[in-house]
Tab-separated table of C-alpha atoms and ligand atoms in Angstrom:
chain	number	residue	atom	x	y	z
A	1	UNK	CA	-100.753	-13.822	-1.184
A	2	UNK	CA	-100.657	-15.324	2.410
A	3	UNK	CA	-99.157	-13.251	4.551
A	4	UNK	CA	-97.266	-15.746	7.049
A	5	UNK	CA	-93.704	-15.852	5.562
A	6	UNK	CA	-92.582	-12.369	6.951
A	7	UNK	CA	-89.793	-11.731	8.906
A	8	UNK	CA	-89.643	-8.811	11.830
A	9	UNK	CA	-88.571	-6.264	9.566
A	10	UNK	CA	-92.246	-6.574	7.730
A	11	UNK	CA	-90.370	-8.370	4.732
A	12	UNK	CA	-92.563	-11.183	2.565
A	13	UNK	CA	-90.771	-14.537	1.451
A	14	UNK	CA	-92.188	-14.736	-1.894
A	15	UNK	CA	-88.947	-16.612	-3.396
A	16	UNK	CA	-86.873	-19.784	-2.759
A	17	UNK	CA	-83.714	-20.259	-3.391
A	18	UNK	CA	-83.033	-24.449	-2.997
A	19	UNK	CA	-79.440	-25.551	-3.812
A	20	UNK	CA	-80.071	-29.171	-4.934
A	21	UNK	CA	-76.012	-30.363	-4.180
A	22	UNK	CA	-73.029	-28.692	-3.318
A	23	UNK	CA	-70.753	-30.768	-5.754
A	24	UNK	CA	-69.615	-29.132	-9.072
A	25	UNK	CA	-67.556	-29.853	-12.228
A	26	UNK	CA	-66.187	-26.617	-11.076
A	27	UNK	CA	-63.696	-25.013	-8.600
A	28	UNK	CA	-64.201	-20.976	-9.305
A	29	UNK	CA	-61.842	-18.965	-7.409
A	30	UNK	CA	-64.716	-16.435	-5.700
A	31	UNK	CA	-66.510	-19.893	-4.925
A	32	UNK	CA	-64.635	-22.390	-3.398
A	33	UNK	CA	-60.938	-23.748	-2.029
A	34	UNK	CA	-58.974	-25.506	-4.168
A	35	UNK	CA	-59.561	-28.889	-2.104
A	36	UNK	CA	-63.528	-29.215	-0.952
A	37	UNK	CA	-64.977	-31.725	1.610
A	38	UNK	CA	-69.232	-31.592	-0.161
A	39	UNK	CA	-71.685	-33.402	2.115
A	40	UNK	CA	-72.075	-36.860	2.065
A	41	UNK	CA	-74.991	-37.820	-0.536
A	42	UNK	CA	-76.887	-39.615	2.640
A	43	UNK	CA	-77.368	-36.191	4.034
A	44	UNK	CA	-78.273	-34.576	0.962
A	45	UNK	CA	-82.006	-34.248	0.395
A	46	UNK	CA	-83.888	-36.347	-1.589
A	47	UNK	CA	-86.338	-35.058	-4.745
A	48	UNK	CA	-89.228	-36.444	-2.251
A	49	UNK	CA	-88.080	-34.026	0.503
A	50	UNK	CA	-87.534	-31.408	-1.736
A	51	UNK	CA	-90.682	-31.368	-3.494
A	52	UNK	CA	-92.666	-31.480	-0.060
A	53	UNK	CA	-90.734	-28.612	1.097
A	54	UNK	CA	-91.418	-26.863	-1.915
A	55	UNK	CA	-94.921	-27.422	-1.194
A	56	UNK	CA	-94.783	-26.208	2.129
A	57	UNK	CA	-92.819	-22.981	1.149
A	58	UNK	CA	-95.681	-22.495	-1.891
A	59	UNK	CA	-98.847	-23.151	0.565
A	60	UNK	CA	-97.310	-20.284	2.564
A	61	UNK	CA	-97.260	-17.916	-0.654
A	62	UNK	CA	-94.033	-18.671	-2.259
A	63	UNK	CA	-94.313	-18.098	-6.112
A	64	UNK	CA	-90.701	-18.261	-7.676
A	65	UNK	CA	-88.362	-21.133	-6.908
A	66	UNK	CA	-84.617	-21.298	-8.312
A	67	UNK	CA	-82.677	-24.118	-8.364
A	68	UNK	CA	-78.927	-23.706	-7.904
A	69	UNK	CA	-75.777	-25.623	-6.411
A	70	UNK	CA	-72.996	-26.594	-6.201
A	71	UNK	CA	-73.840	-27.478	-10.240
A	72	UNK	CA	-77.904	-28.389	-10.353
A	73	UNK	CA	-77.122	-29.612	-13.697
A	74	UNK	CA	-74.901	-32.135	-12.510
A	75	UNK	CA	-77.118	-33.877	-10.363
A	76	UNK	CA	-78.839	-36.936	-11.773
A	77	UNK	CA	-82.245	-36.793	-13.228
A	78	UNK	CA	-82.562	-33.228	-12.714
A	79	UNK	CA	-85.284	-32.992	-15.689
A	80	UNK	CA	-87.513	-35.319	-13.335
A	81	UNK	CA	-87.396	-32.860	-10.147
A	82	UNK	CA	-88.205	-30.371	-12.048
A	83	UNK	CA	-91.303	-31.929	-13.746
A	84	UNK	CA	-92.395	-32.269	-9.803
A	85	UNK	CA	-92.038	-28.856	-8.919
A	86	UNK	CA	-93.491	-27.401	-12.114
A	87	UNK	CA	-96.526	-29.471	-11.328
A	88	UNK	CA	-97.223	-27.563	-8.103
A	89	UNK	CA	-100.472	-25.297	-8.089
A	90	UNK	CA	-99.464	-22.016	-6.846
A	91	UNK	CA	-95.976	-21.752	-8.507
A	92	UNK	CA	-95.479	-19.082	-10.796
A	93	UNK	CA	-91.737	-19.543	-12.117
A	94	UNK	CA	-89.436	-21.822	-12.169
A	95	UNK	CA	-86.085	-20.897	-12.967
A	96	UNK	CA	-82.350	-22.451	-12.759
A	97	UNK	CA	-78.707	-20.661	-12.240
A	98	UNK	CA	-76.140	-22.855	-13.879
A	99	UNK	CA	-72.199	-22.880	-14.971
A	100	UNK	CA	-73.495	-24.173	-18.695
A	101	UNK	CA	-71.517	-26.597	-18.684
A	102	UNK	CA	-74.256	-29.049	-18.997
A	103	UNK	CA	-76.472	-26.936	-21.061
A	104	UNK	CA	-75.332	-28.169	-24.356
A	105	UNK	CA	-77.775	-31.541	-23.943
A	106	UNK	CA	-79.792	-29.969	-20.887
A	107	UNK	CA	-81.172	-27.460	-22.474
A	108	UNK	CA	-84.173	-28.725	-24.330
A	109	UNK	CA	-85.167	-30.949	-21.320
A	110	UNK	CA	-85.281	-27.713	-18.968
A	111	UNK	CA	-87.692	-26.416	-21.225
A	112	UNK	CA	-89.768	-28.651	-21.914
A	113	UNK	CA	-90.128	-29.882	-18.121
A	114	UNK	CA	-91.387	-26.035	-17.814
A	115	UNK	CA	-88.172	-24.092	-16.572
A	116	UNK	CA	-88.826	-20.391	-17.497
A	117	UNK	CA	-85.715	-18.766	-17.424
A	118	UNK	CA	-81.950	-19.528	-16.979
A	119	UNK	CA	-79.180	-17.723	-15.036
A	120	UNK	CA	-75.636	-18.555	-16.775
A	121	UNK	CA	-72.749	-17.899	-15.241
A	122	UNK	CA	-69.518	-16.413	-17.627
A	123	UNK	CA	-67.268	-14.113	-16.028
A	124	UNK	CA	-64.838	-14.327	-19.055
A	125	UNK	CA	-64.178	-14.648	-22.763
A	126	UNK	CA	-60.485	-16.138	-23.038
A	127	UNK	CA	-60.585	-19.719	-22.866
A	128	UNK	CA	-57.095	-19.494	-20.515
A	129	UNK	CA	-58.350	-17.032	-18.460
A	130	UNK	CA	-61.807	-19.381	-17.741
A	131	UNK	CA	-59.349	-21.972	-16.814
A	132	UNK	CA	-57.625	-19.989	-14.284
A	133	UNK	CA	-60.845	-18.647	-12.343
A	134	UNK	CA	-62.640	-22.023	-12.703
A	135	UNK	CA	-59.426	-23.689	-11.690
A	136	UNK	CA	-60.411	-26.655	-14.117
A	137	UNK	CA	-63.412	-25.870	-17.006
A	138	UNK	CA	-63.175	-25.532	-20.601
A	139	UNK	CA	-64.939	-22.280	-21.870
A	140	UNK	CA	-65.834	-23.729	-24.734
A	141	UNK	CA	-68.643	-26.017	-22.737
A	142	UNK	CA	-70.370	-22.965	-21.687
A	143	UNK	CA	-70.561	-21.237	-24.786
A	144	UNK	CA	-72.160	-24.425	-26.108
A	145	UNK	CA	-74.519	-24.570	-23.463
A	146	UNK	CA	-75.184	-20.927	-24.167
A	147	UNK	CA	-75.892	-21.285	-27.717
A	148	UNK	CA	-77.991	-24.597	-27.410
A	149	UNK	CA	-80.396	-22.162	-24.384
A	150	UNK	CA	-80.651	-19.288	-27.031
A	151	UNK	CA	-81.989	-21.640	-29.580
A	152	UNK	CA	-84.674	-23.568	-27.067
A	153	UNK	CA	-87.115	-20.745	-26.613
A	154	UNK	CA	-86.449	-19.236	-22.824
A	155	UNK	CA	-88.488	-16.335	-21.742
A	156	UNK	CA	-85.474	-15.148	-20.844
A	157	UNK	CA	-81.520	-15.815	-20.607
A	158	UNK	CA	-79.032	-14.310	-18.162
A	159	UNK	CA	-75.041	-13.951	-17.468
A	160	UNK	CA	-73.724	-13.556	-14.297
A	161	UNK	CA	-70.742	-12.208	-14.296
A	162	UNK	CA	-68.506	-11.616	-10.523
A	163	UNK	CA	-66.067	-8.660	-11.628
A	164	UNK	CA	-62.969	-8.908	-9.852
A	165	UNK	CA	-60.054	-6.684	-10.287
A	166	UNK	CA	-56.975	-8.406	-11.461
A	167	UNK	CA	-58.782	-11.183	-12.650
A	168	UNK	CA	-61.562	-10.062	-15.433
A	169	UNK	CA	-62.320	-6.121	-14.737
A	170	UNK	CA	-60.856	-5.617	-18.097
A	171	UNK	CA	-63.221	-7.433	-20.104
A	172	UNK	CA	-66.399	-5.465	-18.591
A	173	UNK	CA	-67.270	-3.993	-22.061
A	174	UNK	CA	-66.519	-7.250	-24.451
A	175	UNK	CA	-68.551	-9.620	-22.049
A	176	UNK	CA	-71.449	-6.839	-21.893
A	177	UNK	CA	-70.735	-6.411	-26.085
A	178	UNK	CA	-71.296	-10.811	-26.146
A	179	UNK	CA	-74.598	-10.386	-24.056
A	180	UNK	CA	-76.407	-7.491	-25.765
A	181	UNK	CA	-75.622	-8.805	-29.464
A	182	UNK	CA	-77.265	-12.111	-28.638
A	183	UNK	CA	-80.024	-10.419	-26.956
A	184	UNK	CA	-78.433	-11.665	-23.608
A	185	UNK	CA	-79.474	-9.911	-20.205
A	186	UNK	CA	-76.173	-9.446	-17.690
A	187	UNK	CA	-75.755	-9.036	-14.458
A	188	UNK	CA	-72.449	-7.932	-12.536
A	189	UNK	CA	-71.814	-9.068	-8.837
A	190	UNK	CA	-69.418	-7.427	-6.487
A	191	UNK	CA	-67.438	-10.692	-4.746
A	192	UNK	CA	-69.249	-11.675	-1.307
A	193	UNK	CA	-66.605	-12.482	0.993
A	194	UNK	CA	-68.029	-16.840	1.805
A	195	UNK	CA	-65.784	-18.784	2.501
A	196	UNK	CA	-61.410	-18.924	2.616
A	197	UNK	CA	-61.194	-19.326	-0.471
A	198	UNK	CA	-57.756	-18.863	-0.378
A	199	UNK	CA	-56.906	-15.611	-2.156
A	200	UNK	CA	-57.585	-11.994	-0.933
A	201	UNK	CA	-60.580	-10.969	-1.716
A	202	UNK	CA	-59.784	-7.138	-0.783
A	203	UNK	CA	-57.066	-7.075	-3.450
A	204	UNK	CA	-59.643	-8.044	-6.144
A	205	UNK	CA	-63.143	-5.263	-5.046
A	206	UNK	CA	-64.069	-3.908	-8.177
A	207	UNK	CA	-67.189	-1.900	-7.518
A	208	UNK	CA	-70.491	-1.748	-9.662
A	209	UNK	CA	-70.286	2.012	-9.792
A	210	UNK	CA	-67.062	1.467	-11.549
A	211	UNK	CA	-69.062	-1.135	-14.336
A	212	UNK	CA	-71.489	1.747	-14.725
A	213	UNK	CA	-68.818	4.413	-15.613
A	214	UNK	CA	-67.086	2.184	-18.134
A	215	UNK	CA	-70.059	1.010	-19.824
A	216	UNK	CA	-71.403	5.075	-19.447
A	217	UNK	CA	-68.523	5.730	-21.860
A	218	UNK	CA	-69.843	3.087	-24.563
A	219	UNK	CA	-73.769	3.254	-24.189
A	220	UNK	CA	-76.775	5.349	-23.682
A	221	UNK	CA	-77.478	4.276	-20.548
A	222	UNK	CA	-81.059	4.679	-19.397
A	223	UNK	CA	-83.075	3.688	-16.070
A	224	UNK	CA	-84.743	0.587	-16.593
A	225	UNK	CA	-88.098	0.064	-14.189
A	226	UNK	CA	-87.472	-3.726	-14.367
A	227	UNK	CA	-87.185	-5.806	-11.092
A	228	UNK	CA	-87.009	-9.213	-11.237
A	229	UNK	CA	-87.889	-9.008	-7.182
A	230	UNK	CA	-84.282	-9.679	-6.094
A	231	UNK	CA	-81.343	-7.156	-5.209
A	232	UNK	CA	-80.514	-6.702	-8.866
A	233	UNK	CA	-80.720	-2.882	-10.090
A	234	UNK	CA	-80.816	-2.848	-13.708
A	235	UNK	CA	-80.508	-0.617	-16.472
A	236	UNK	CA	-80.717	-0.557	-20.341
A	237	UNK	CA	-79.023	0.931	-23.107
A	238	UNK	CA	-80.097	2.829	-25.986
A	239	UNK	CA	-78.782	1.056	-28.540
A	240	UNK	CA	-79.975	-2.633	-27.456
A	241	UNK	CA	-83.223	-1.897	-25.631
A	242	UNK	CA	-83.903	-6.070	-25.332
A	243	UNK	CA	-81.453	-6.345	-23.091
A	244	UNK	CA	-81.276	-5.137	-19.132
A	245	UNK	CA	-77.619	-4.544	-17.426
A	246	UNK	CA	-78.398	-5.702	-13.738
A	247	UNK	CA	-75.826	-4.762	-10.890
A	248	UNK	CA	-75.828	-6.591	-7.747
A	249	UNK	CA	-74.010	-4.917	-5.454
A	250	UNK	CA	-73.589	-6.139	-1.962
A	251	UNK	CA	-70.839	-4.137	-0.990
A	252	UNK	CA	-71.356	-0.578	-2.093
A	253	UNK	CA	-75.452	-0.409	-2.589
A	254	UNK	CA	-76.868	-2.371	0.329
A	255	UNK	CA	-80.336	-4.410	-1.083
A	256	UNK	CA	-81.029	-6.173	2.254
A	257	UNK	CA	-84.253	-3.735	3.088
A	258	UNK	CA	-86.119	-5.667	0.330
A	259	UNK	CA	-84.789	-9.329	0.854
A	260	UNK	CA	-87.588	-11.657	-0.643
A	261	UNK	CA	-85.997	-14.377	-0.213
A	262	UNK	CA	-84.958	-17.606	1.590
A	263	UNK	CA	-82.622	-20.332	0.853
A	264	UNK	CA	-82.413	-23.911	1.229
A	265	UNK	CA	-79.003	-25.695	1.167
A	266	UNK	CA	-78.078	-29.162	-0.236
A	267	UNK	CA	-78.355	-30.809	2.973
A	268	UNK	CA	-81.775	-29.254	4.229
A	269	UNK	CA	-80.414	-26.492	6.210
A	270	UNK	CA	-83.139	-23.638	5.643
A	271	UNK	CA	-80.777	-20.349	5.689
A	272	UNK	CA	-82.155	-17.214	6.787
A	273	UNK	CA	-79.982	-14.918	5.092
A	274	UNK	CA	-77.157	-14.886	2.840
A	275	UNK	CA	-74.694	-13.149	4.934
A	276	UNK	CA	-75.534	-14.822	8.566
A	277	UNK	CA	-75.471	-18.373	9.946
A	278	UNK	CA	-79.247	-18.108	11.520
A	279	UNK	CA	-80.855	-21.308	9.868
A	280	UNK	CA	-83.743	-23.647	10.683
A	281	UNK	CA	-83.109	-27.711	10.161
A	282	UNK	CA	-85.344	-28.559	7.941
A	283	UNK	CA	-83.882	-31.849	6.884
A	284	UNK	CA	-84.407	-33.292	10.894
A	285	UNK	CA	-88.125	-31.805	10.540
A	286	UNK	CA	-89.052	-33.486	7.115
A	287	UNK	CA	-87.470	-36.519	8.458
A	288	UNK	CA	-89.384	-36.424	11.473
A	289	UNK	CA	-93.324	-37.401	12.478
A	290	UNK	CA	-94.283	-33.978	12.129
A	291	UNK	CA	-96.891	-32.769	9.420
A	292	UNK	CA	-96.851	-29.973	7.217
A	293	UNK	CA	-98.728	-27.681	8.959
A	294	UNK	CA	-96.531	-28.303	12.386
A	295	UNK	CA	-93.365	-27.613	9.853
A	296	UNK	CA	-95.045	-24.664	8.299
A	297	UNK	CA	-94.959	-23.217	11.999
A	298	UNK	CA	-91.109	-24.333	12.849
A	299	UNK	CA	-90.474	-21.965	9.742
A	300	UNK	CA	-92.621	-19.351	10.346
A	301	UNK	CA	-91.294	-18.863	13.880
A	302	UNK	CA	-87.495	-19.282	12.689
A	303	UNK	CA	-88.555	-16.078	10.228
A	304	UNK	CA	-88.647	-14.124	13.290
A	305	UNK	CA	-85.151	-14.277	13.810
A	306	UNK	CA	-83.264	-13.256	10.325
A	307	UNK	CA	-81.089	-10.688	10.833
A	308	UNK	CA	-81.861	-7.289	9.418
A	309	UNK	CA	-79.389	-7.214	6.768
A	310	UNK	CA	-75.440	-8.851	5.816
A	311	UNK	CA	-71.859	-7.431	7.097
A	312	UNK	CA	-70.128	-7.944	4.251
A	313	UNK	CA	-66.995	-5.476	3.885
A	314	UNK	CA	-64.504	-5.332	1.226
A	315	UNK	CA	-61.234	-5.450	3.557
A	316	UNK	CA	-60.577	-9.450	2.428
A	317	UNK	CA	-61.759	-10.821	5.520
A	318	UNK	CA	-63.669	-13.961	5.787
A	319	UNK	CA	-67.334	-12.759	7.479
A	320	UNK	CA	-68.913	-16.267	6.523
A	321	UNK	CA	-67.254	-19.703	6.899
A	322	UNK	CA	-69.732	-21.063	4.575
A	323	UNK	CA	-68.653	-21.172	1.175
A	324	UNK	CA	-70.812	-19.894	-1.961
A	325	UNK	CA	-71.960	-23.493	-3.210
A	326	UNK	CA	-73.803	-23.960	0.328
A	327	UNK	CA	-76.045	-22.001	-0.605
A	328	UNK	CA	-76.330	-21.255	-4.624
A	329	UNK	CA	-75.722	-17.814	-4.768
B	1	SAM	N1	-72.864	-23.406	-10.337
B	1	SAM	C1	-73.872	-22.487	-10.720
B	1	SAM	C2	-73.266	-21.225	-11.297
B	1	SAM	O1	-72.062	-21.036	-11.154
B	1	SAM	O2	-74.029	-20.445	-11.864
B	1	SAM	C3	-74.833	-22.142	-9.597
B	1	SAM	C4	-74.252	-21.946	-8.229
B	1	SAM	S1	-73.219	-20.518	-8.060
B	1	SAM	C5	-72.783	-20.604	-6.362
B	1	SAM	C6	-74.430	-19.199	-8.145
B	1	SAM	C7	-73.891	-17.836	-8.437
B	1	SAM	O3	-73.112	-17.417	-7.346
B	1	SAM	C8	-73.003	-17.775	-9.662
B	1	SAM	O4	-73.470	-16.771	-10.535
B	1	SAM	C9	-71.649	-17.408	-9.107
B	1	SAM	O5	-70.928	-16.605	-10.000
B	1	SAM	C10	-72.025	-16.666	-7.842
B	1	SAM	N2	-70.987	-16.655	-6.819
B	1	SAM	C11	-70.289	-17.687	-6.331
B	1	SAM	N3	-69.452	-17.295	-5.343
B	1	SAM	C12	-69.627	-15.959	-5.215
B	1	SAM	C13	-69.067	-14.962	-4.356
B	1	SAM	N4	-68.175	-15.268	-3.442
B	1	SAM	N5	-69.511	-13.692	-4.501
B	1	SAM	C14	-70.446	-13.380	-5.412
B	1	SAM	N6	-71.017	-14.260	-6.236
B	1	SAM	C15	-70.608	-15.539	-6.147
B	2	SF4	FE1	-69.279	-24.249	-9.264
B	2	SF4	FE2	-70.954	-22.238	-9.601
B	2	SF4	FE3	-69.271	-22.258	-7.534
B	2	SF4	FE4	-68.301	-21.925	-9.959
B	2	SF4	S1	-69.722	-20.536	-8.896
B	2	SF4	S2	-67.495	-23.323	-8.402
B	2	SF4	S3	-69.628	-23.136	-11.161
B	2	SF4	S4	-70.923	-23.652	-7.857
């Protein structure tokens, strides 16, 4: 692997994150406001730009590229952007983190325009409750999309699930029960704190130790040696070895000593790090006269400057104007 995408803390950029729009058929309430200004679509980037930045990012060792949002689903001829990347020599996996909402007809083109493995996103099993933290969506969609990516032949499906108190920390052991039955893997995420979103996000901490202990009191929980390369600790169970229970846990198990990764948002703003504002603009170089090689070098300078790790804290304040569908996640 080339050496050239590390940062000053010795990390290696193996994985890129690129958030294809910020738009979404949802409004979640860890996410985004109730009202949202997205980016004019003449400032989003195009498949063309994206695929040559891919193939920057995957000349300088990048092997795993996820597409997220906003909704990637939602964006028009999705299937054909990710023919493109699949098609680039180098990449090793290809993967997508989506609502579901979409999945129902999606899911068959994914795989069959190479998409390895899907990140789904259900934080709850009560069709009013999804209402309320989506503001707007229809759980039923989801568990279509669900069904029609079980059926399609994915190396691999997972939930994401954001636990917050008050909200859905009382369904921890039925959403885990829905994932390991179908052979599911789960992850739980503690709340980053992107974005006035317009609730307190103090009030609503629920912390992954506390996931661990509830599902300690259902399962034989064992160590699992798994890593998917990303901040995601995982363990198994006993009784349905298939599947891994991930925790990602910003707040109370700091992962930022082993960030991999780099993120690309709608609009072409390359992002350092999750929790910071350093970014490179990548859209002004792609758009520019310069070559790949001279861009290579923009971003392998701008690598010098991400910040050691995120200040996220759990007192409800806003640390990051930025909302979550910047940036995918
Ligand atoms: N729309 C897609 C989805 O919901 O899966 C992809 C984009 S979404 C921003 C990516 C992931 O970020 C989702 O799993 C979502 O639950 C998570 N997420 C959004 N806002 C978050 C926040 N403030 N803290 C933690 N996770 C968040
Ligand atoms: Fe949309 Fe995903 Fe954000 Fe929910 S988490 S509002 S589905 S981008």
């Amino acid at each position: 692997m080339s050496t050239r995408w590390l940062d000053s803390y010795a990390r290696q950029h193996d994985y890129l994150r690129i958030s294809i729009t910020d738009r979404c058929d949802l409004r979640c309430v860890y996410c985004m406001a109730e009202d949202m200004t997205f980016v004019p679509r003449a400032q989003i980037l195009s498949f063309e730009e994206i695929e040559r930045i891919a193939r920057i990012f995957v000349s300088n060792g990048v092997r795993k590229i996820r597409l997220t949002g906003g909704e990637p689903l939602i964006r028009p001829d999705i299937i054909s952007l990710c023919k493109k990347l699949k098609a680039i020599a180098g990449l090793e996996e290809l993967v997508i983190t989506t609502n579901g909402t979409h999945l129902a007809k999606l899911a068959a083109p994914l795989y069959a325009a190479g998409v390895q493995r899907i990140n789904i996103s259900l934080d709850t099993l009560k069709p009013e409750r999804f209402a309320q933290i989506t503001r707007v969506g229809k759980l039923e969609k989801t568990l279509e999309g669900i069904e029609a990516a079980r059926h399609v032949g994915f190396s691999r499906l997972k939930l994401n699930t954001v636990v917050m108190r008050g909200y859905n920390h009382d369904e921890v052991l039925e959403i885990t029960q829905f994932a390991l039955a179908r052979g599911l893997d789960i992850s739980f995420i503690e709340e980053m704190p992107l974005g006035d979103v317009g609730r307190d996000r103090g009030l609503g901490f629920f912390s992954s130790d506390e996931i661990q202990a509830l599902l300690a009191n259902n399962y034989t929980l064992i160590q699992s040696t798994a890593s998917t390369g990303g901040p995601s600790r995982y363990l198994q169970t006993a009784e349905f070895p298939n599947s891994r229970i991930g925790f990602i846990s910003p707040h109370s198990h700091n992962f930022c000593s082993t960030c991999n990764r780099l993120r690309l948002t709608a609009e072409g703003r390359l992002l350092l790090c999750l929790g910071n504002e350093h970014s490179l603009d990548l859209r002004a170089l792609v758009r520019s006269t310069l070559d790949d090689q001279a861009i290579s070098q923009h971003i392998a300078r701008a690598l010098i400057n991400k910040p050691q790790q995120h200040q996220f804290t759990t007192d409800g304040e806003v640390q990051v104007v930025r909302f979550m569908n910047a940036t995918g996640g």
